[in-house]
Coordinates of C-alpha atoms in Angstrom, one line a residue:
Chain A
X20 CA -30.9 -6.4 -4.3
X21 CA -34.3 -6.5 -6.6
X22 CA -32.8 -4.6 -8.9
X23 CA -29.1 -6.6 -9.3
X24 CA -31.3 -9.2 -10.0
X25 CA -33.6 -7.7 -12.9
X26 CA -30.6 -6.3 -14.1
X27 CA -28.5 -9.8 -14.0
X28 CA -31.7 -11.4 -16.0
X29 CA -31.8 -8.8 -18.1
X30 CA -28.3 -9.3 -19.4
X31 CA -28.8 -12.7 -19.2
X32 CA -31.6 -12.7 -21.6
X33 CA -29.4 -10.2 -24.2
X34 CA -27.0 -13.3 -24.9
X35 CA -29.0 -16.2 -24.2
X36 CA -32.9 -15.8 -24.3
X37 CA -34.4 -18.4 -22.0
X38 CA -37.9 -19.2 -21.5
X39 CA -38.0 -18.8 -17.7
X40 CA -39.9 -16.0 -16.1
X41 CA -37.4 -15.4 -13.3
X42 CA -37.9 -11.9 -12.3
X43 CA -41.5 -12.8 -12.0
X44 CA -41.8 -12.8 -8.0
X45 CA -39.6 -9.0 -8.3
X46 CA -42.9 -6.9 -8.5
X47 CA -43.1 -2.9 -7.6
X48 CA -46.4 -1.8 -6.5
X49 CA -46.1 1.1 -8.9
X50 CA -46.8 -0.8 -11.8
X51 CA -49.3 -3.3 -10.6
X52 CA -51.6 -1.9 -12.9
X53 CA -49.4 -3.3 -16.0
X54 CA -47.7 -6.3 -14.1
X55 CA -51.0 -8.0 -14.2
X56 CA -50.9 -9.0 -17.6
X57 CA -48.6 -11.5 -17.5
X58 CA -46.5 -12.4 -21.0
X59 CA -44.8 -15.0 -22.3
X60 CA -41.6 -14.2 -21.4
X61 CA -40.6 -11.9 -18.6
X62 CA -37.3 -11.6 -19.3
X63 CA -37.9 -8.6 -21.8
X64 CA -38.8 -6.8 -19.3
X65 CA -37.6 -2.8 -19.1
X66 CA -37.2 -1.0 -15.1
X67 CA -36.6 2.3 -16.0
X68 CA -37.5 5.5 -13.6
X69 CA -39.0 3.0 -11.1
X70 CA -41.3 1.4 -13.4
X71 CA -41.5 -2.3 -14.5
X72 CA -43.4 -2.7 -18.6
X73 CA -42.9 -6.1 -19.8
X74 CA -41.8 -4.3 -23.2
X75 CA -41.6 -1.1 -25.7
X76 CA -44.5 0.9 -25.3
X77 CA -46.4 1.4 -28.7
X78 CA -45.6 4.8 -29.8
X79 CA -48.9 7.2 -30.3
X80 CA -47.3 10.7 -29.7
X81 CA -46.3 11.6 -32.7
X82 CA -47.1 15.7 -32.4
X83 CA -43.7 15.4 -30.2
X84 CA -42.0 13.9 -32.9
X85 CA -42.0 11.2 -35.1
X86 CA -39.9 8.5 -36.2
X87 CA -37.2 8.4 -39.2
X88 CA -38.4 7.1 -42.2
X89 CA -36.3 4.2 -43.5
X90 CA -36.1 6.6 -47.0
X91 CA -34.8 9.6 -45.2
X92 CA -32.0 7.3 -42.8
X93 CA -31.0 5.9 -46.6
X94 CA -30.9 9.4 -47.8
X95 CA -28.9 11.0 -44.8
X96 CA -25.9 8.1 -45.0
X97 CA -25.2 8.4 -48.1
X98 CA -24.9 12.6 -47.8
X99 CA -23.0 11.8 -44.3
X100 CA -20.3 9.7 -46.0
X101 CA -19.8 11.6 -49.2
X102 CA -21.4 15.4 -48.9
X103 CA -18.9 16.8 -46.2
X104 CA -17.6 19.7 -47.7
X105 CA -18.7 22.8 -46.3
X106 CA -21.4 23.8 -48.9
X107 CA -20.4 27.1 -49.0
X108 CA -16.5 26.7 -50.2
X109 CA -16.8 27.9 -53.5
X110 CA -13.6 26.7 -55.0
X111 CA -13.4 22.9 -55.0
X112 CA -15.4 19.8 -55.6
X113 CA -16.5 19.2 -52.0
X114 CA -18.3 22.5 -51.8
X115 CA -20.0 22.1 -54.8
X116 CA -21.2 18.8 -54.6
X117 CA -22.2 19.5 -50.8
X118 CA -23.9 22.5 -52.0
X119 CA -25.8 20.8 -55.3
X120 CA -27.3 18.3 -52.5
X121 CA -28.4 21.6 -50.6
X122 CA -29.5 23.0 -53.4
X123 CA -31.9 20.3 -54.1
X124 CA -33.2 19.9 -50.6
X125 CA -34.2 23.4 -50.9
X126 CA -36.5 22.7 -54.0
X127 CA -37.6 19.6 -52.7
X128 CA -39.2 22.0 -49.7
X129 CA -40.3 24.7 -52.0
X130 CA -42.0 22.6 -53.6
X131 CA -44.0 20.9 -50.7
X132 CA -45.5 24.5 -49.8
X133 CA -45.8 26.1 -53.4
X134 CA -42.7 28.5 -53.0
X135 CA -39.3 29.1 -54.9
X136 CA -36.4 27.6 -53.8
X137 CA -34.8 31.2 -53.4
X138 CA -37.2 31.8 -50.5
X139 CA -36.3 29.3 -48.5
X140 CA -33.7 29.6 -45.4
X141 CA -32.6 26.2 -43.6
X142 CA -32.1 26.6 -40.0
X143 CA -32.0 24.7 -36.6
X144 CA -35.6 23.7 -35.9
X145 CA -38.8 25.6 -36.5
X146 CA -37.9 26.9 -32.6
X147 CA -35.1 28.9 -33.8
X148 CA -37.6 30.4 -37.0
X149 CA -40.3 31.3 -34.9
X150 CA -38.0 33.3 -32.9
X151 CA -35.8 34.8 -36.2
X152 CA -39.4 35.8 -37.9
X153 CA -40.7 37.3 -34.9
X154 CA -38.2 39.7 -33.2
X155 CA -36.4 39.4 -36.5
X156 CA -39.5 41.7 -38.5
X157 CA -40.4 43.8 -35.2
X158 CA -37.0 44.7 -34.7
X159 CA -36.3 45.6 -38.0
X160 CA -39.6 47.7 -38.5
X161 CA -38.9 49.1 -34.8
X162 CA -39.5 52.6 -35.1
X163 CA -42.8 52.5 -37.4
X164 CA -43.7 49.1 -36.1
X165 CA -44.9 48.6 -32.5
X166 CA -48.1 46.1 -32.1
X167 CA -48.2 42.5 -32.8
X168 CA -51.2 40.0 -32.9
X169 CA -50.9 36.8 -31.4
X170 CA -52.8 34.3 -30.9
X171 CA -53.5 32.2 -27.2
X172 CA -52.7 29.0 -28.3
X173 CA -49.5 29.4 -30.1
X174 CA -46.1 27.5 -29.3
X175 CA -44.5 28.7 -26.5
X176 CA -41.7 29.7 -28.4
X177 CA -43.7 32.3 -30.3
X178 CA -45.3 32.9 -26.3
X179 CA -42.1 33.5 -25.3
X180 CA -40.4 35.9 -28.1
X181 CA -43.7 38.1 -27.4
X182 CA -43.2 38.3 -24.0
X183 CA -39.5 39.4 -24.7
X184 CA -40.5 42.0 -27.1
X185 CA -42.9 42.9 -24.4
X186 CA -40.0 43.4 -22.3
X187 CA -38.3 45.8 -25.1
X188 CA -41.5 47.6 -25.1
X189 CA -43.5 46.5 -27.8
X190 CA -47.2 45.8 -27.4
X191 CA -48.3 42.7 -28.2
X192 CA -52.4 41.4 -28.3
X193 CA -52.8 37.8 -27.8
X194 CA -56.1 36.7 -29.2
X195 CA -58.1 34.3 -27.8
X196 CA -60.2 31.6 -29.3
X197 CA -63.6 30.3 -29.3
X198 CA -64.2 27.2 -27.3
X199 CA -63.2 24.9 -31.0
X200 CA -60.0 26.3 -30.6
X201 CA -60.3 28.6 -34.3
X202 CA -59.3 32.3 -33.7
X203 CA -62.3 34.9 -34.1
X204 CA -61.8 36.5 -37.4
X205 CA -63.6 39.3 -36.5
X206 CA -61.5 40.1 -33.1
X207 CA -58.6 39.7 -35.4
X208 CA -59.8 42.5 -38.0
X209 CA -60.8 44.6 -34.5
X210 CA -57.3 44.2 -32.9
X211 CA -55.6 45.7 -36.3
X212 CA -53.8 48.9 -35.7
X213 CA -52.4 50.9 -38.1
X214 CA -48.8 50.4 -36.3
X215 CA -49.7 46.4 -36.2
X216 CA -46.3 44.8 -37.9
X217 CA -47.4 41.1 -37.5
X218 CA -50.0 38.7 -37.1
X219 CA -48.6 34.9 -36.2
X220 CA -51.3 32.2 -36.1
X221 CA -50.3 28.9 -36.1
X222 CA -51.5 26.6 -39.0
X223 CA -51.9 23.5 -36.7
X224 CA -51.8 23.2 -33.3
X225 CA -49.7 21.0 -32.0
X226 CA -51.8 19.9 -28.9
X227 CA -55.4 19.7 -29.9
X228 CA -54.6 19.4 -34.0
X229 CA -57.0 22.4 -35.1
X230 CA -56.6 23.6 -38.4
X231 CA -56.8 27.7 -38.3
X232 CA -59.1 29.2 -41.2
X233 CA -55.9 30.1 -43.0
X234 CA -57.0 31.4 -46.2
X235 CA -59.6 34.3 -44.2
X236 CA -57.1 35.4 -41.6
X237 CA -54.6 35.7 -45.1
X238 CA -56.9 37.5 -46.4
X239 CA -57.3 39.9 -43.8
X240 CA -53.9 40.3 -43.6
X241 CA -53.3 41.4 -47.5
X242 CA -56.2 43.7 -46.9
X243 CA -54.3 45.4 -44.3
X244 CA -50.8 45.1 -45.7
X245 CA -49.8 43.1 -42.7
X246 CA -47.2 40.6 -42.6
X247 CA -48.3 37.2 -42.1
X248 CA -46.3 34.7 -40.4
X249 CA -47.6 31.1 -39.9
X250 CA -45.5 28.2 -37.3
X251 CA -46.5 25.7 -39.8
X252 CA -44.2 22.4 -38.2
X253 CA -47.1 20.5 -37.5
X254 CA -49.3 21.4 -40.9
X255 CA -46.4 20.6 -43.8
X256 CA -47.0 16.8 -45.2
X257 CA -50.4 16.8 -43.7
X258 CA -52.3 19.2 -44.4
X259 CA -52.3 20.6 -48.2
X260 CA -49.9 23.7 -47.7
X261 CA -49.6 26.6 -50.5
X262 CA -47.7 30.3 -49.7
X263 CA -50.1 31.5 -52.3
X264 CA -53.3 30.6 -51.3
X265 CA -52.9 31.1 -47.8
X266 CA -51.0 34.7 -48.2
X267 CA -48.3 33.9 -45.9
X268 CA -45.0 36.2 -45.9
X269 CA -43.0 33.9 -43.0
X270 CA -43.5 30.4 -42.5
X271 CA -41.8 28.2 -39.8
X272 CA -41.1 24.6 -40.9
X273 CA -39.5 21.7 -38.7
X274 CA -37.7 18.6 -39.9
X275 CA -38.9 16.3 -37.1
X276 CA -42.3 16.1 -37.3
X277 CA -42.6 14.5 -40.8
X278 CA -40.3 11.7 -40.5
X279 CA -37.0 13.7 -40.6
X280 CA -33.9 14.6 -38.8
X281 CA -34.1 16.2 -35.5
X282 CA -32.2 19.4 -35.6
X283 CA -33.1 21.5 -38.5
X284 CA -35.8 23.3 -40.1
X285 CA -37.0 25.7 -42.6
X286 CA -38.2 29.2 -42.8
X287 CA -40.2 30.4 -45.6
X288 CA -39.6 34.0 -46.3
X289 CA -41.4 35.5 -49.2
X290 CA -39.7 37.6 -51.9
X291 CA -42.8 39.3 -53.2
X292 CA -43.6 41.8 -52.3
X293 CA -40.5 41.7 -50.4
X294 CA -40.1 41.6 -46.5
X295 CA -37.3 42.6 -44.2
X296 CA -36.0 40.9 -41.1
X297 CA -33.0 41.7 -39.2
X298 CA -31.5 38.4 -38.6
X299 CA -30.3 36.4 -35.4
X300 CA -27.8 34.4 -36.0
X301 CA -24.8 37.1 -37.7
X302 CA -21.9 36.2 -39.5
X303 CA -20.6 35.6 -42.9
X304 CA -23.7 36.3 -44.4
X305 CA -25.0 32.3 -45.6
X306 CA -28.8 32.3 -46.3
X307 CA -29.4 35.5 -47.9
X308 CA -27.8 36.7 -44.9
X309 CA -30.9 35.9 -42.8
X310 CA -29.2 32.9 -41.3
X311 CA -25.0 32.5 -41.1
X312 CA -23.7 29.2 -40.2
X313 CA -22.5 26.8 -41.9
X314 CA -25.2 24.1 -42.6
X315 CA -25.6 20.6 -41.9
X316 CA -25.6 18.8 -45.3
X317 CA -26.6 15.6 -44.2
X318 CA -29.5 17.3 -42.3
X319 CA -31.0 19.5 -44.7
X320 CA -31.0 16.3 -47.3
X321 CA -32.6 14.4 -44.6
X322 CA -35.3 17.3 -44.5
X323 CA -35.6 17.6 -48.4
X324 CA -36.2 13.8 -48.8
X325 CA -38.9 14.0 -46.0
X326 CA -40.4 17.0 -47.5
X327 CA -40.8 14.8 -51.0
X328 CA -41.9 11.9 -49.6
X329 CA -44.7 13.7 -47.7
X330 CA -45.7 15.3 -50.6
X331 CA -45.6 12.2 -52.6
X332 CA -47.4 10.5 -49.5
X333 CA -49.7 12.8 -48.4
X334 CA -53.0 11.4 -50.1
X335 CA -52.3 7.7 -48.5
X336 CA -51.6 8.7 -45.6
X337 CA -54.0 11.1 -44.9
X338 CA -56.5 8.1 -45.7
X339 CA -55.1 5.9 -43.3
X340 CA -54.5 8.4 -40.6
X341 CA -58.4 9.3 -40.6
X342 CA -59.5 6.0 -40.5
X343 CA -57.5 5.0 -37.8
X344 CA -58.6 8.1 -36.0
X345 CA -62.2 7.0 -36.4
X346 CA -61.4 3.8 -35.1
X347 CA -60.2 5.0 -31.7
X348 CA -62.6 7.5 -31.2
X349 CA -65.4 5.3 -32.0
X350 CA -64.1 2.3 -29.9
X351 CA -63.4 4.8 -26.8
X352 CA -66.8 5.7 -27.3
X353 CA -68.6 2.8 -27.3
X354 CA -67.2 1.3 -24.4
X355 CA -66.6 5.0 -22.2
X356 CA -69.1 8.5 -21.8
X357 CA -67.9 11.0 -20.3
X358 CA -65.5 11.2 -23.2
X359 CA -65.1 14.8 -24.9
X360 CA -62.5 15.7 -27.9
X361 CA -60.8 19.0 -27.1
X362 CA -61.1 21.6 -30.2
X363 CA -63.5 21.4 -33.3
X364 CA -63.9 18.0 -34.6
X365 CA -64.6 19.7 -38.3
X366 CA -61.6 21.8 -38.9
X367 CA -59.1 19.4 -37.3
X368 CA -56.3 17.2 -39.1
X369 CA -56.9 13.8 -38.2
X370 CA -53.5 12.4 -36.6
X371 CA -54.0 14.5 -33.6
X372 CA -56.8 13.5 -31.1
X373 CA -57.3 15.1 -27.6
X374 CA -59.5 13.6 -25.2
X375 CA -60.4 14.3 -21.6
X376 CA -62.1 11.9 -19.7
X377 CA -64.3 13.0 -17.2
X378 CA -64.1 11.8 -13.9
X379 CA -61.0 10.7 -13.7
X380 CA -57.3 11.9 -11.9
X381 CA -55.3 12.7 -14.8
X382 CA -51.2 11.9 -13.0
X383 CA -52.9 8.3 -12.6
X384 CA -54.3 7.5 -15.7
X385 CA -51.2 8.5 -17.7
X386 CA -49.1 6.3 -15.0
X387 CA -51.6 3.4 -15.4
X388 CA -50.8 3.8 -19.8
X389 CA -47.4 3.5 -19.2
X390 CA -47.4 0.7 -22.0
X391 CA -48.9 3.4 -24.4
X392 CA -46.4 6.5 -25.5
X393 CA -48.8 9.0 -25.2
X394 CA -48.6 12.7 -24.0
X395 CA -50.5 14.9 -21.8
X396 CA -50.3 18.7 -22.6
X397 CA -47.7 19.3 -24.9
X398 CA -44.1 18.0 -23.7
X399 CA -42.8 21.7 -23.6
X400 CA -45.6 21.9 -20.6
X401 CA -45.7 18.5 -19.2
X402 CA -42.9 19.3 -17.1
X403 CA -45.3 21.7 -14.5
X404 CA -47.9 20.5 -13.0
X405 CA -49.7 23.5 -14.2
X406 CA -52.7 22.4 -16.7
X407 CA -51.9 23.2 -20.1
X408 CA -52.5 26.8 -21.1
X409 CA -53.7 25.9 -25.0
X410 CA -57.0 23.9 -22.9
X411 CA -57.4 26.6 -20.4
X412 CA -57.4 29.1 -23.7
X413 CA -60.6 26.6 -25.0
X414 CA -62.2 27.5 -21.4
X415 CA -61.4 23.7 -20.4
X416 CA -62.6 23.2 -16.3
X417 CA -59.4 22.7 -15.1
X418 CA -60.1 18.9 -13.7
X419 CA -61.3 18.2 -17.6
X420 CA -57.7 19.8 -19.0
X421 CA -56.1 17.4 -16.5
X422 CA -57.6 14.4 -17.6
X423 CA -56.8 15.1 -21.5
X424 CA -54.8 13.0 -23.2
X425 CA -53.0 13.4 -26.7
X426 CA -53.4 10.7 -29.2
X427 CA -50.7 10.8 -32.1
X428 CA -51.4 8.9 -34.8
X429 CA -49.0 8.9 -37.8
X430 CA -47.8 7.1 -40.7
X431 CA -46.5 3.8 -39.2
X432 CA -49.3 3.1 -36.5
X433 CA -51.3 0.2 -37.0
X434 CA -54.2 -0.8 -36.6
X435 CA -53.7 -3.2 -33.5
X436 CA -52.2 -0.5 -31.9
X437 CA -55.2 1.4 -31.8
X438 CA -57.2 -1.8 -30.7
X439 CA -54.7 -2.3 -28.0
X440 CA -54.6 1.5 -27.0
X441 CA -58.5 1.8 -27.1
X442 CA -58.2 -1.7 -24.8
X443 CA -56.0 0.1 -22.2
X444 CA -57.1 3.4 -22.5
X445 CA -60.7 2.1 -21.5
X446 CA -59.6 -0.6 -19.1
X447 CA -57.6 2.6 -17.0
X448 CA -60.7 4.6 -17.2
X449 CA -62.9 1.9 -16.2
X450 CA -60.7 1.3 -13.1
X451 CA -60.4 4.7 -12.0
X452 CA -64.2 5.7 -12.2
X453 CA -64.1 2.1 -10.3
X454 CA -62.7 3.8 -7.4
X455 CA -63.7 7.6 -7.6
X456 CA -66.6 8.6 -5.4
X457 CA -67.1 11.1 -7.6
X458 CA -68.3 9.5 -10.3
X459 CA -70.7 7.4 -8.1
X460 CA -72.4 11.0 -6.7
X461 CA -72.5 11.7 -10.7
X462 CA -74.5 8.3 -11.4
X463 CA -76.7 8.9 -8.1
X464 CA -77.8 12.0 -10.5
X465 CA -75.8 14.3 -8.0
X466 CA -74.6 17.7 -9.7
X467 CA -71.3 18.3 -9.0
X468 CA -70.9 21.5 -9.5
X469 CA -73.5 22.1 -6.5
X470 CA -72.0 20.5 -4.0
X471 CA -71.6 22.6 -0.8
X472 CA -68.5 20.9 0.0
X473 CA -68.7 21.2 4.4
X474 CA -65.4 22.4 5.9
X475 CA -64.6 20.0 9.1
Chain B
X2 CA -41.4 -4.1 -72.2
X3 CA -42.5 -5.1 -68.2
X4 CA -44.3 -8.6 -68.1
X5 CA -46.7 -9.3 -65.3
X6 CA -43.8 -12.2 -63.9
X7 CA -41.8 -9.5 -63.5
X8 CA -44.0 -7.0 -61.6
X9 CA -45.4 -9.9 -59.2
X10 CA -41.5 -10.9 -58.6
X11 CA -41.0 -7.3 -58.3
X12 CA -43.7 -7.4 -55.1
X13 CA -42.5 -10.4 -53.9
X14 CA -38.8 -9.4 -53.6
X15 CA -40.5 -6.1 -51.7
X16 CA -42.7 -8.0 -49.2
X17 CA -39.7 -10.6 -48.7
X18 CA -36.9 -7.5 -47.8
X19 CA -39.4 -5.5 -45.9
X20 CA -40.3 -8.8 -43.8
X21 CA -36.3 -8.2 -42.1
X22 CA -37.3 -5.0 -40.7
X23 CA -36.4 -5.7 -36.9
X24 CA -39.0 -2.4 -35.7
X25 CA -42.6 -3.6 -35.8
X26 CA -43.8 -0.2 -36.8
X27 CA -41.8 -0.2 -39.9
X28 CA -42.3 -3.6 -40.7
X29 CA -45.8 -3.5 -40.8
X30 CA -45.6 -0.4 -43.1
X31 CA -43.2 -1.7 -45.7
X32 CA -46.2 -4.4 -46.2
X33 CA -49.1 -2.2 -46.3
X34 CA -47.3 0.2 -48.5
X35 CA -46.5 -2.3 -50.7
X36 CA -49.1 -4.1 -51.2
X37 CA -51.5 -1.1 -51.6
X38 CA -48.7 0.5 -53.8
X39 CA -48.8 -2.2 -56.1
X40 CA -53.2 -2.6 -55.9
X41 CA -52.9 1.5 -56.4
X42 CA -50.9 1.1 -60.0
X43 CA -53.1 -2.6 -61.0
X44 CA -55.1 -0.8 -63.8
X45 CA -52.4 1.3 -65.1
X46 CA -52.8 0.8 -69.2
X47 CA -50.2 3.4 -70.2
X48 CA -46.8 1.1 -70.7
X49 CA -44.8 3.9 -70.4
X50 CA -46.6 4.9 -66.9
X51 CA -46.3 1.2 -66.0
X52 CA -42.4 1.2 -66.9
X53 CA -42.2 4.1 -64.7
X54 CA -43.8 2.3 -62.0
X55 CA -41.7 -0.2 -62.1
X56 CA -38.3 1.7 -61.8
X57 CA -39.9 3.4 -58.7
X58 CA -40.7 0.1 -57.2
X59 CA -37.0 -1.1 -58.5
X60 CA -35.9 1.8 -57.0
X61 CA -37.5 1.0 -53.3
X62 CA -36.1 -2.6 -53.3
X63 CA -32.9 -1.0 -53.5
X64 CA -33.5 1.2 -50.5
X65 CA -35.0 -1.3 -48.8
X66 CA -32.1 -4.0 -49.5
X67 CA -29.6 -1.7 -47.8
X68 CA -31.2 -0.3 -45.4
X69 CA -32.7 -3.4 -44.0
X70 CA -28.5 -3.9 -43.5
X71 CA -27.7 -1.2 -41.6
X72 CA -30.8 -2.1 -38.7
X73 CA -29.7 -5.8 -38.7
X74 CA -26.6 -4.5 -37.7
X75 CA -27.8 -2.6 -34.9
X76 CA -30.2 -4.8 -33.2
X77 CA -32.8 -3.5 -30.5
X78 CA -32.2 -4.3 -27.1
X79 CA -35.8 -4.3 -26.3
X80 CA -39.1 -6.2 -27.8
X81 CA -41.9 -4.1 -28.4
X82 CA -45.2 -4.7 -27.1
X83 CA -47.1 -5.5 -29.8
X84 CA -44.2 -8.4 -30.7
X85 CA -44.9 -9.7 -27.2
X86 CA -48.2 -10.1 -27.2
X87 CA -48.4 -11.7 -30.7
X88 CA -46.7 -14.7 -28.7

């Protein structure tokens, strides 16, 4: 019955908007925390998964993914309608001009991390790279080949293809890190074995935005001949990114996270000195053979443009990005303590900020912030109740890496939205330290950690 | 030979397309950008950088023009927050 008649405004509002709050008296107790603030007009309410917000949510989770740029959307429809030939027919106009608008895409990447076009390799997602580069070189080095070095905080899709080569009986080391999140250089040069056929660290992590000292652990790795492979998806456009410098051999790209197309990616594989993979996906032999399939034109343009308009971009943004970072730690702060950044403020890229408030339920606050998009954990993890393993890796007290959330900010946030998240964010906090008896022991000057809780 | 009238009409014509954006977040950039675009380039001396600078921003308008289209045509269903509280 409540909800016929949120629905019936609802529609009612799409082809006439009135000025009448009529759902008004409709409210669920779940989101009393939002329904409080009462706007003009009701009507634009959204009731989705049992919870009432009077509008869109302002996006700030942009380490998931991030929006299209107008650019790229321009880009893509003109390659949808004209560039469907199958770029690799050789013998008519279709495949060529399909595979001219690949071709450029592929320089227009090279060029945003310092490579040749011929050593790039388009592919589904930076997913689908991390797993071709990683049982892809072990399997094809297999029988001289058995160790590889990992680090603790890596995407769960590098996690994952180690556990499987685990499985097939390689051994695998998985580092850990220092409580800043950056990987010990010197346990990495003590894990190196002479049968070591890769060393994958993630440029940037996706959940507390630490930038890895990639130029040392390179270096390390040419010493010892090793294979390098970075899972660069949230580093490329944001971070300046050069195969050279760095000393990478494999690099794992993704379309999505710098204002592209879902649904593809790039792997950087380097020529020279040359190294071998055995690929994943088989077939007629597209890529260099590394990846068969036929490719998604309008896609990999998508990606290109993105790639050149980061690169273009990159200064601006990077400017804006930090100052708006500054501006929501600084206003949490003032008004909040208690309030801890996960990972090394220092070597960090500024669009990714993860806090943990102390003293405070984590399942509530992110239900009271439902009008802010925000993440805890990374969304391959959110799913579990099981605190994320990246904080736990930092040594994180579990109720701290329950409390943390991830702030995204990106190229189109504003500055009101910050105001308006910091206004939330510390409103929530504020209400829920309101009503924790913890936090009053903690202000009697009671030590938690001492308490000799009494069993009844 | 690009004539101040013509690089202020140039801006104009970019703040007055980007202002049909119907996604806040966009909207909000295609002014920033271009207003800082166009402060960025002020003091550019060299004509030929300047004529270059131009056909880039010529280039944008044209972007924006149609792509400002194609989101008219598919209107959101939903306001976002920040429109609301504007109100």
């Amino acid at each position: 019955m409540t909800s016929k008649a949120v629905f019936s405004t609802i529609r009612r509002s799409l082809t006439k908007p009135r000025g009448g709050a009529v759902s008004r008296g409709h409210h669920l107790s779940t989101s009393a925390a939002t329904a409080s603030e009462s706007y003009a007009s009701d009507e634009h309410a959204i009731l989705m998964k049992g919870v009432r917000i009077s509008g869109r949510p302002l996006y700030l989770d942009m380490q998931s993914t991030t929006p299209l740029d107008p650019r790229v959307f321009d880009a893509m429809n003109a390659s949808s309608i004209y560039d469907y030939g199958n770029p690799h027919s050789r013998t008519h106009l279709y495949g060529w001009e399909a595979e001219n608008a690949v071709e450029v895409a592929r320089i227009q990447v090279a060029k945003l991390i310092g490579a040749s076009s011929k050593e790039i390799v388009f592919l589904s997602g930076a997913t689908e790279a991390n797993n071709t580069v990683v049982k892809g070189v072990m399997h094809f080095y297999k029988d001289k080949k058995r160790h590889v070095i990992t680090t603790q905080t890596e995407h769960k899709c590098v996690l994952d293809s180690c556990r499987h080569l685990q499985q097939e009986g390689f051994e695998v080391t998985y580092l850990p890190v220092k409580t800043d999140g950056l990987v010990d250089l010197e346990m990495l040069r003590e894990s190196i074995r002479p049968d070591t056929g890769l060393v994958s660290v993630m440029a940037v992590n996706n959940e507390i935005g630490v930038v890895q000292p990639m130029e040392e652990i390179g270096r390390i790795c040419k010493e010892h001949k090793i294979p390098f492979h970075t899972d660069a998806a949230q580093a490329i456009g944001k971070i300046p990114v050069d195969v050279e410098k760095w000393n990478v051999s494999f690099m794992s790209m993704s379309g999505h996270k710098i204002y592209g197309p879902k649904g593809v990616g790039a792997m950087y594989v380097r020529r020279r000195p040359r190294v071998r993979l055995e690929p994943l996906m088989n077939g007629g032999g597209q890529e260099r053979g590394l990846r068969s399939g036929t490719l998604a034109t309008q896609q990999v343009v998508g990606f290109g443009v993105a790639c050149e308009l980061a690169m273009k971009e990159m200064e601006y943004d990077e400017k804006w990005i930090k100052r708006l970072q500054e501006r929501l730690l600084n206003g949490v702060r003032e008004k909040l303590d208690g309030v801890v950044v996960n990972g090394s403020l220092e070597s960090r890229y500024a669009g990714n900020l993860n806090l943990s408030f102390a003293y405070v339920e984590g399942e509530s606050l992110l239900m009271g912030l439902k009008e802010v998009a925000v993440s805890s954990g990374s969304a391959c993890t959110s799913a579990s109740l099981e605190p994320s393993y990246v904080l736990r890796a930092l040594g994180v007290d579990e109720d701290m890496a329950h409390t943390s959330i991830r702030f995204g900010i990106g190229r189109f946030t504003t500055e009101e939205e910050i105001d308006k998240a910091v206004e939330l964010t510390v409103k929530q906090v504020e209400k829920l330290r309101e009503m924790s008896p913890l936090y009053e022991m903690v202000k009697d000057g009671i030590d938690i950690k001492n308490i000799q809780w009494s069993q009844h | 030979m690009v004539d101040k009238a013509q690089v202020i009409s140039l801006c104009r014509s970019l703040l007055r397309a980007g202002r049909q954006y119907p996604d806040y977040n966009i909207r909000e950039y295609a002014k920033r950008r271009t207003l800082d675009g166009f402060r960025m380039n002020k003091s550019l001396a060299d004509p030929s950088k300047v004529e270059e600078a131009y056909a880039e921003g010529k280039k944008q308008l044209e972007v924006v023009e149609r792509v400002v289209k194609v989101y008219l045509a598919y209107p959101p269903k939903t306001k976002n927050i920040m429109e609301l509280k504007l109100q």
